[in-house]
Amino acid sequence: MVKRALLASFWGLTAFYFALSQTCPTVCVIIPETVIIERVPRPIPDPASETAVIKQFLSYGFHVVDQAQVKFLRLTDPEIVERARKGDLAAIRMLSERFAAEVLVLGEAVSTVTVFEALQIPERPRLQDGRARVEVRAIDAKTGRILAVEALHTGGIDFSAELAGKKSLERAGDKVACLLARAIAQNYPFPSRCFKDCPPPVPTFGALPFEIAVPVPVRGLDIGQLFATTTETALSERGCKTAQALAADYVVTGAITDWREIKTSAINIPVLDLLFRGIACWVTVDARVLDLATAEFKAYEVTVNVAGIEILGFRFGASPQDIARAVAKEIAARLGAQCRER
C-alpha cells in the first residue's frame, strides 16, 4: 500500500510538473495610436507599435491573440477598450473572456511629426522627423493586477510624414517589447520553449552640428557639420548603432571653445621659413550627450593636440579633418563602453 501510494504521488507530481511546464499564458495586445501632423491628430487604423510588440512576442515564443480580432473589436466596440485601458476590471475580464487571454497588454502611443530642418536639401523632398512615445501596462486578467508598466520614446525619419510617424511608432514598439516580455515572464513559470530570452533595447546615437564659440582659422568649410559627421563615423567604428540625429535615442553635440595654432620655422632664414614649417594645434570642445527620452544630458570637456607640417602652403596633418577625427575618437571612446554594455 505504501509503495502504491508513493508511486501514485510520484506520478501525480510528475503530471503536475508536466502540466505546469506546458502552460504559457495567452497575451492580448491593444495599443491604439495617434500621429500628429502639423498639429492635427490622426488616429491610425493599423497601429504600428501594436504590430511591432505582437511580432516580437511571437518571436519570443508567446501565445498572442490574432491582431485582426483586436482590430475588429477596436472598430465595433471602442468603449470597452477605453474602459479596460483606464483600469475597469469588468472590461478587462470581458476582454479576457472574449479572447481567452490571461494577460492583457494595454496602452497608447502617439507620434508627433515635424520637418527635419537640419537635413533639408534645396529642391529636394522635405525630410520628416517623427518622435514617438508608447506607454503600456501588462495586466493579469483574472485579478486586475499590474504585472509590468513600461514607457519609451524614440524616433523615425522618412520623406512622408505618415511614414515617419509610423516608423517612429514601430521602433518604439520594437524597443518596449523585450522590457514587457521580461517583466511578464517573471510572473509565470515559463520554460525556454515558451519564453525565449530577448536582447534588451540597444541605444542609437546621432550627432548635430557643433557650435563654434571661438574664432577658427578655417575658411570655406562647415566646421560644425564636420565635427558632427566625424563623431557619427567614430561611434559607428566603435560598434555603436547610429541614426540620423532626432531619430536616435542619444544626440551628441557640443561647442568648440578653444582653437589655437602654433607654427614653428624649420629653417631660420627669412622668407625660406615659409617653405617648410611645423604646426601644432590645440582644440578644446565642450561635448554634450543628450538623452532625448528624458531631456537630461552629460557634459564633458575634450582637448586634443594635433601636429603636422606645412610645405609651400600645403598642410599635411593638423588639418580641420584631422582635428575633427581626433575629437570624435575621444568622444566615441567615452560612449563606446556604453554601447558594449548594452
Coordinates of C-alpha atoms in Angstrom, one line a residue:
M1 CA 0.0 0.0 0.0
V2 CA 2.8 2.4 0.9
K3 CA 4.6 1.6 -2.3
R4 CA 1.5 2.2 -4.3
A5 CA 0.8 5.4 -2.5
L6 CA 4.4 6.7 -3.2
L7 CA 4.1 5.7 -6.8
A8 CA 0.8 7.5 -7.1
S9 CA 2.3 10.6 -5.5
F10 CA 5.3 10.4 -7.8
W11 CA 3.1 10.2 -10.9
G12 CA 0.9 13.0 -9.6
L13 CA 3.8 15.3 -9.1
T14 CA 5.2 14.4 -12.5
A15 CA 1.8 15.1 -14.2
F16 CA 1.5 18.4 -12.3
Y17 CA 5.0 19.5 -13.3
F18 CA 4.4 18.5 -16.9
A19 CA 1.2 20.4 -17.0
L20 CA 2.9 23.4 -15.4
S21 CA 5.7 23.3 -17.9
Q22 CA 3.3 23.3 -20.8
T23 CA 1.3 26.3 -19.6
C24 CA 2.1 29.6 -21.4
P25 CA -0.3 32.5 -20.9
T26 CA -2.1 33.9 -24.0
V27 CA -1.5 37.6 -24.4
C28 CA -3.8 40.1 -26.0
V29 CA -2.1 43.4 -27.1
I30 CA -4.2 46.5 -27.6
I31 CA -2.3 49.7 -28.2
P32 CA -4.3 52.4 -30.1
E33 CA -2.1 55.2 -31.5
T34 CA -2.3 58.7 -33.0
V35 CA 0.0 60.6 -35.3
I36 CA 0.0 64.4 -35.0
I37 CA 1.0 66.0 -38.3
E38 CA 1.0 69.8 -38.5
R39 CA -0.8 69.9 -35.1
V40 CA -3.7 67.7 -36.4
P41 CA -4.2 64.4 -34.5
R42 CA -4.8 61.5 -36.9
P43 CA -5.9 58.1 -35.4
I44 CA -4.1 55.1 -37.1
P45 CA -6.3 52.2 -38.1
D46 CA -3.4 49.7 -38.2
P47 CA -1.2 50.6 -35.1
A48 CA 2.5 50.1 -35.8
S49 CA 3.5 49.9 -32.2
E50 CA 0.9 47.1 -31.6
T51 CA 2.1 45.2 -34.6
A52 CA 5.7 45.5 -33.5
V53 CA 5.0 44.3 -30.0
I54 CA 3.0 41.3 -31.3
K55 CA 5.8 40.4 -33.8
Q56 CA 8.4 40.5 -31.1
F57 CA 6.2 38.5 -28.6
L58 CA 5.7 35.8 -31.2
S59 CA 9.5 35.6 -31.8
Y60 CA 9.9 35.1 -28.0
G61 CA 7.5 32.2 -28.0
F62 CA 4.4 33.9 -26.5
H63 CA 0.9 32.9 -27.5
V64 CA -0.7 36.1 -28.9
V65 CA -4.3 36.9 -29.9
D66 CA -4.7 37.5 -33.6
Q67 CA -4.4 41.2 -34.4
A68 CA -7.3 41.1 -36.8
Q69 CA -9.7 40.2 -34.0
V70 CA -8.4 43.1 -31.9
K71 CA -8.8 45.4 -34.9
F72 CA -12.4 44.3 -35.3
L73 CA -13.1 44.9 -31.6
R74 CA -11.5 48.4 -31.8
L75 CA -13.8 49.3 -34.6
T76 CA -17.0 47.8 -33.3
D77 CA -16.7 48.4 -29.5
P78 CA -14.1 51.1 -28.8
E79 CA -15.7 51.9 -25.4
I80 CA -14.7 48.6 -23.8
V81 CA -11.1 49.1 -25.0
E82 CA -11.1 52.5 -23.4
R83 CA -12.6 51.3 -20.2
A84 CA -10.0 48.5 -20.0
R85 CA -7.2 50.9 -20.6
K86 CA -8.5 53.0 -17.7
G87 CA -8.4 50.0 -15.3
D88 CA -12.1 48.9 -15.4
L89 CA -11.8 45.3 -14.0
A90 CA -15.2 44.3 -15.6
A91 CA -14.0 45.5 -19.0
I92 CA -10.7 43.7 -18.5
R93 CA -12.4 40.5 -17.7
M94 CA -14.8 40.9 -20.7
L95 CA -11.8 41.2 -23.0
S96 CA -10.1 38.3 -21.3
E97 CA -13.1 36.0 -21.8
R98 CA -13.6 37.2 -25.4
F99 CA -10.1 36.4 -26.5
A100 CA -9.3 33.6 -23.9
A101 CA -6.3 35.7 -22.8
E102 CA -4.7 35.5 -19.4
V103 CA -2.6 38.7 -19.9
L104 CA -3.7 42.0 -21.5
V105 CA -1.1 44.4 -22.7
L106 CA -3.0 47.8 -22.9
G107 CA -1.7 51.2 -23.6
E108 CA -1.5 54.0 -26.1
A109 CA 1.1 55.5 -28.4
V110 CA 1.5 58.9 -30.0
S111 CA 3.9 60.3 -32.6
T112 CA 4.5 64.0 -33.5
V113 CA 5.9 64.7 -36.9
T114 CA 7.8 67.8 -37.9
V115 CA 10.1 68.9 -40.8
F116 CA 13.7 68.0 -40.0
E117 CA 15.2 71.3 -40.9
A118 CA 18.8 70.2 -40.1
L119 CA 18.8 67.8 -43.1
Q120 CA 16.9 69.8 -45.7
I121 CA 18.4 69.9 -49.2
P122 CA 17.3 72.7 -51.6
E123 CA 14.9 71.5 -54.3
R124 CA 14.6 68.0 -52.7
P125 CA 11.7 66.4 -50.8
R126 CA 11.4 67.6 -47.2
L127 CA 12.7 65.1 -44.7
Q128 CA 10.1 64.4 -42.0
D129 CA 11.0 63.6 -38.4
G130 CA 8.7 61.6 -36.1
R131 CA 9.1 61.4 -32.4
A132 CA 7.0 58.7 -30.7
R133 CA 6.1 57.7 -27.1
V134 CA 4.5 54.5 -26.2
E135 CA 3.0 53.7 -22.7
V136 CA 1.9 50.2 -21.9
R137 CA 0.8 48.1 -18.9
A138 CA 0.6 44.3 -18.7
I139 CA -2.4 43.2 -16.6
D140 CA -3.3 39.8 -15.1
A141 CA -6.9 39.4 -16.5
K142 CA -8.2 37.3 -13.5
T143 CA -7.1 39.7 -10.7
G144 CA -6.5 43.0 -12.5
R145 CA -3.0 43.0 -11.0
I146 CA -0.5 45.0 -12.9
L147 CA 2.4 42.8 -14.0
A148 CA 4.5 45.5 -15.7
V149 CA 4.5 49.1 -16.7
E150 CA 6.8 50.5 -19.4
A151 CA 7.1 53.7 -21.3
L152 CA 9.6 54.6 -24.1
H153 CA 10.5 57.4 -26.5
T154 CA 12.2 57.0 -29.9
G155 CA 12.2 58.5 -33.4
G156 CA 11.8 57.7 -37.1
I157 CA 12.5 59.6 -40.4
D158 CA 11.0 59.5 -43.8
F159 CA 10.1 61.8 -46.7
S160 CA 6.4 61.0 -46.0
A161 CA 5.0 62.5 -42.8
E162 CA 2.7 59.5 -42.3
L163 CA 5.6 57.0 -42.7
A164 CA 7.9 59.0 -40.4
G165 CA 5.2 58.8 -37.7
K166 CA 4.6 55.1 -38.4
K167 CA 8.3 54.3 -38.3
S168 CA 8.8 56.1 -35.0
L169 CA 5.9 54.2 -33.5
E170 CA 7.2 50.8 -34.9
R171 CA 10.6 51.4 -33.4
A172 CA 9.0 52.3 -30.0
G173 CA 7.1 49.0 -30.1
D174 CA 10.2 47.1 -31.0
K175 CA 12.1 48.6 -28.1
V176 CA 9.4 48.2 -25.5
A177 CA 8.5 44.6 -26.3
C178 CA 11.5 43.0 -24.7
L179 CA 11.1 45.1 -21.5
L180 CA 7.5 43.9 -21.3
A181 CA 8.3 40.3 -22.1
R182 CA 10.9 40.1 -19.3
A183 CA 8.5 41.6 -16.7
I184 CA 5.7 39.3 -17.7
A185 CA 7.9 36.2 -17.7
Q186 CA 8.9 36.8 -14.0
N187 CA 5.3 36.1 -13.1
Y188 CA 5.0 32.8 -14.8
P189 CA 7.0 29.5 -14.8
F190 CA 7.9 29.8 -18.5
P191 CA 10.1 27.0 -19.9
S192 CA 12.6 28.0 -22.5
R193 CA 10.3 27.0 -25.3
C194 CA 7.5 29.3 -24.1
F195 CA 9.7 32.3 -23.5
K196 CA 12.9 32.7 -25.5
D197 CA 15.2 35.2 -23.9
C198 CA 15.3 38.6 -25.7
P199 CA 18.0 41.2 -26.1
P200 CA 17.4 44.5 -24.2
P201 CA 16.9 47.6 -26.4
V202 CA 20.2 48.8 -28.0
P203 CA 20.6 52.6 -27.9
T204 CA 21.2 54.5 -31.1
F205 CA 23.4 57.6 -31.4
G206 CA 23.3 60.6 -33.7
A207 CA 25.1 64.0 -33.9
L208 CA 24.0 67.6 -34.6
P209 CA 26.4 70.3 -35.8
F210 CA 28.8 71.6 -33.2
E211 CA 28.6 75.3 -32.2
I212 CA 31.7 77.4 -32.9
A213 CA 32.2 79.7 -29.9
V214 CA 35.7 81.0 -30.8
P215 CA 37.4 82.3 -34.0
V216 CA 38.5 79.3 -36.1
P217 CA 41.3 79.9 -38.7
V218 CA 39.4 77.9 -41.4
R219 CA 37.5 79.3 -44.3
G220 CA 35.1 77.7 -46.7
L221 CA 34.4 74.7 -44.5
D222 CA 31.4 74.0 -42.2
I223 CA 33.4 73.0 -39.2
G224 CA 30.4 72.3 -37.0
Q225 CA 28.9 69.8 -39.5
L226 CA 32.4 68.3 -40.0
F227 CA 32.6 67.6 -36.2
A228 CA 29.1 66.0 -36.2
T229 CA 29.9 63.8 -39.2
T230 CA 33.2 62.5 -37.9
T231 CA 31.6 61.9 -34.5
E232 CA 28.9 59.7 -36.1
T233 CA 31.6 57.8 -38.1
A234 CA 33.8 57.3 -34.9
L235 CA 30.8 56.0 -33.0
S236 CA 29.9 53.6 -35.8
E237 CA 33.5 52.3 -35.9
R238 CA 33.4 51.7 -32.1
G239 CA 30.4 49.4 -32.6
C240 CA 27.6 51.8 -31.6
K241 CA 24.4 51.9 -33.5
T242 CA 24.0 55.3 -35.3
A243 CA 21.0 57.1 -36.8
Q244 CA 20.0 60.5 -38.0
A245 CA 20.1 62.9 -35.1
L246 CA 16.4 63.2 -34.0
A247 CA 15.7 59.6 -34.9
A248 CA 18.3 58.5 -32.4
D249 CA 18.0 57.8 -28.6
Y250 CA 21.0 59.9 -27.8
V251 CA 22.2 63.0 -29.6
V252 CA 25.9 64.2 -29.4
T253 CA 26.7 67.8 -30.0
G254 CA 28.9 70.5 -28.3
A255 CA 30.7 73.8 -28.7
I256 CA 34.3 74.4 -29.9
T257 CA 35.5 76.7 -27.1
D258 CA 39.3 77.0 -27.9
W259 CA 41.3 76.6 -31.1
R260 CA 45.0 77.6 -31.1
E261 CA 47.7 77.0 -33.7
I262 CA 51.5 77.4 -33.3
K263 CA 53.7 77.5 -36.4
T264 CA 57.5 76.9 -35.9
S265 CA 60.1 77.5 -38.5
A266 CA 62.2 74.6 -39.6
I267 CA 64.6 76.9 -41.5
N268 CA 65.6 80.0 -39.5
I269 CA 66.0 82.2 -42.6
P270 CA 63.5 84.9 -43.5
V271 CA 61.2 84.0 -46.4
L272 CA 62.7 80.5 -46.6
D273 CA 60.8 79.5 -43.4
L274 CA 57.6 79.7 -45.4
L275 CA 58.8 76.8 -47.5
F276 CA 58.7 74.3 -44.6
R277 CA 57.4 74.7 -41.0
G278 CA 55.8 72.6 -38.3
I279 CA 52.3 73.2 -37.0
A280 CA 50.8 72.3 -33.6
C281 CA 47.0 72.7 -32.9
W282 CA 45.3 72.7 -29.5
V283 CA 41.5 72.4 -29.7
T284 CA 39.0 72.1 -26.9
V285 CA 35.4 71.1 -27.2
D286 CA 32.6 71.1 -24.6
A287 CA 30.8 67.9 -25.6
R288 CA 27.2 67.1 -24.6
V289 CA 25.3 63.8 -24.9
L290 CA 21.5 64.5 -24.8
D291 CA 19.1 61.7 -23.8
L292 CA 16.0 62.5 -25.9
A293 CA 13.8 60.4 -23.7
T294 CA 14.5 62.3 -20.5
A295 CA 15.9 65.7 -21.8
E296 CA 18.9 65.0 -19.5
F297 CA 22.4 65.3 -20.8
K298 CA 26.0 64.5 -19.8
A299 CA 28.7 67.1 -20.5
Y300 CA 32.4 66.8 -20.5
E301 CA 35.5 68.6 -22.0
V302 CA 37.6 67.1 -24.7
T303 CA 41.0 68.6 -25.5
V304 CA 43.2 67.2 -28.4
N305 CA 46.7 68.1 -29.6
V306 CA 47.4 67.5 -33.3
A307 CA 50.7 68.1 -35.1
G308 CA 51.6 68.4 -38.7
I309 CA 53.8 70.2 -41.3
E310 CA 53.3 72.8 -43.9
I311 CA 55.2 72.8 -47.2
L312 CA 54.8 75.6 -49.7
G313 CA 51.5 76.5 -48.0
F314 CA 50.1 72.9 -48.2
R315 CA 49.3 71.4 -44.9
F316 CA 50.0 67.7 -44.1
G317 CA 48.4 66.7 -40.8
A318 CA 46.8 69.2 -38.4
S319 CA 44.0 69.8 -40.9
P320 CA 40.5 70.5 -39.8
Q321 CA 39.6 66.9 -40.8
D322 CA 42.5 65.6 -38.6
I323 CA 41.4 67.7 -35.7
A324 CA 37.7 66.7 -36.1
R325 CA 38.7 63.0 -36.2
A326 CA 40.8 63.3 -33.0
V327 CA 37.9 65.0 -31.2
A328 CA 35.5 62.4 -32.5
K329 CA 37.7 59.5 -31.3
E330 CA 37.8 60.9 -27.8
I331 CA 34.0 61.3 -27.7
A332 CA 33.5 57.8 -29.1
A333 CA 35.9 56.3 -26.6
R334 CA 33.7 57.6 -23.8
L335 CA 30.5 56.4 -25.3
G336 CA 31.8 53.2 -26.8
A337 CA 31.8 51.4 -23.4
Q338 CA 28.1 52.3 -23.0
C339 CA 27.4 50.7 -26.4
R340 CA 29.2 47.5 -25.5
E341 CA 27.5 47.3 -22.0
R342 CA 24.1 47.3 -23.6

